[in-house]
Amino acid sequence: MATVEDIRTRKKVRSEFTKRMIDITGMDLQVLHGVAYVRGVIKPIKGGPTDLKAELELIATIVKNANLVKDCVIDATIRT
């Protein structure tokens, strides 16, 4: 079960995705015990980044370096 802190962290991590031109409507993002889990389908918005895998790794690095999460597990399908 997610704690209140996990819910707050999830909102902050989700905001990192919305800063970029990535369609996350099919994405499931959960934060449990300080670990972010990214699942579902992720695709670029028209004119967005061409290398979504690199963009996801960048987001994971940013949220880890900002001490928002301990780790970020990306298990999502990337559509181009």
Phi, psi and omega in degrees: 000136182283141177272172178298321179296321177297322180293317177297318179296319179301319178296321179292319179293317179300325180295330177294325177289322183286343177290338181255167181272069181237132177277111183249019181295332179262008183268141173248119180242123177231146174237119179232121179053038176083009178244128180270131177244120181249117181228173176098210184242130179236133179217158181281149170278151181309125181088002181277191183295145180273332180253088184291328180297315178296323180294319178295320178295323177296315178298317179299318179295318181297313183289330176287318180291333178276005181058031174282321180224159176281322182208162180227116180259117181254110179231057185244154174272130181255121178251138178244000000 
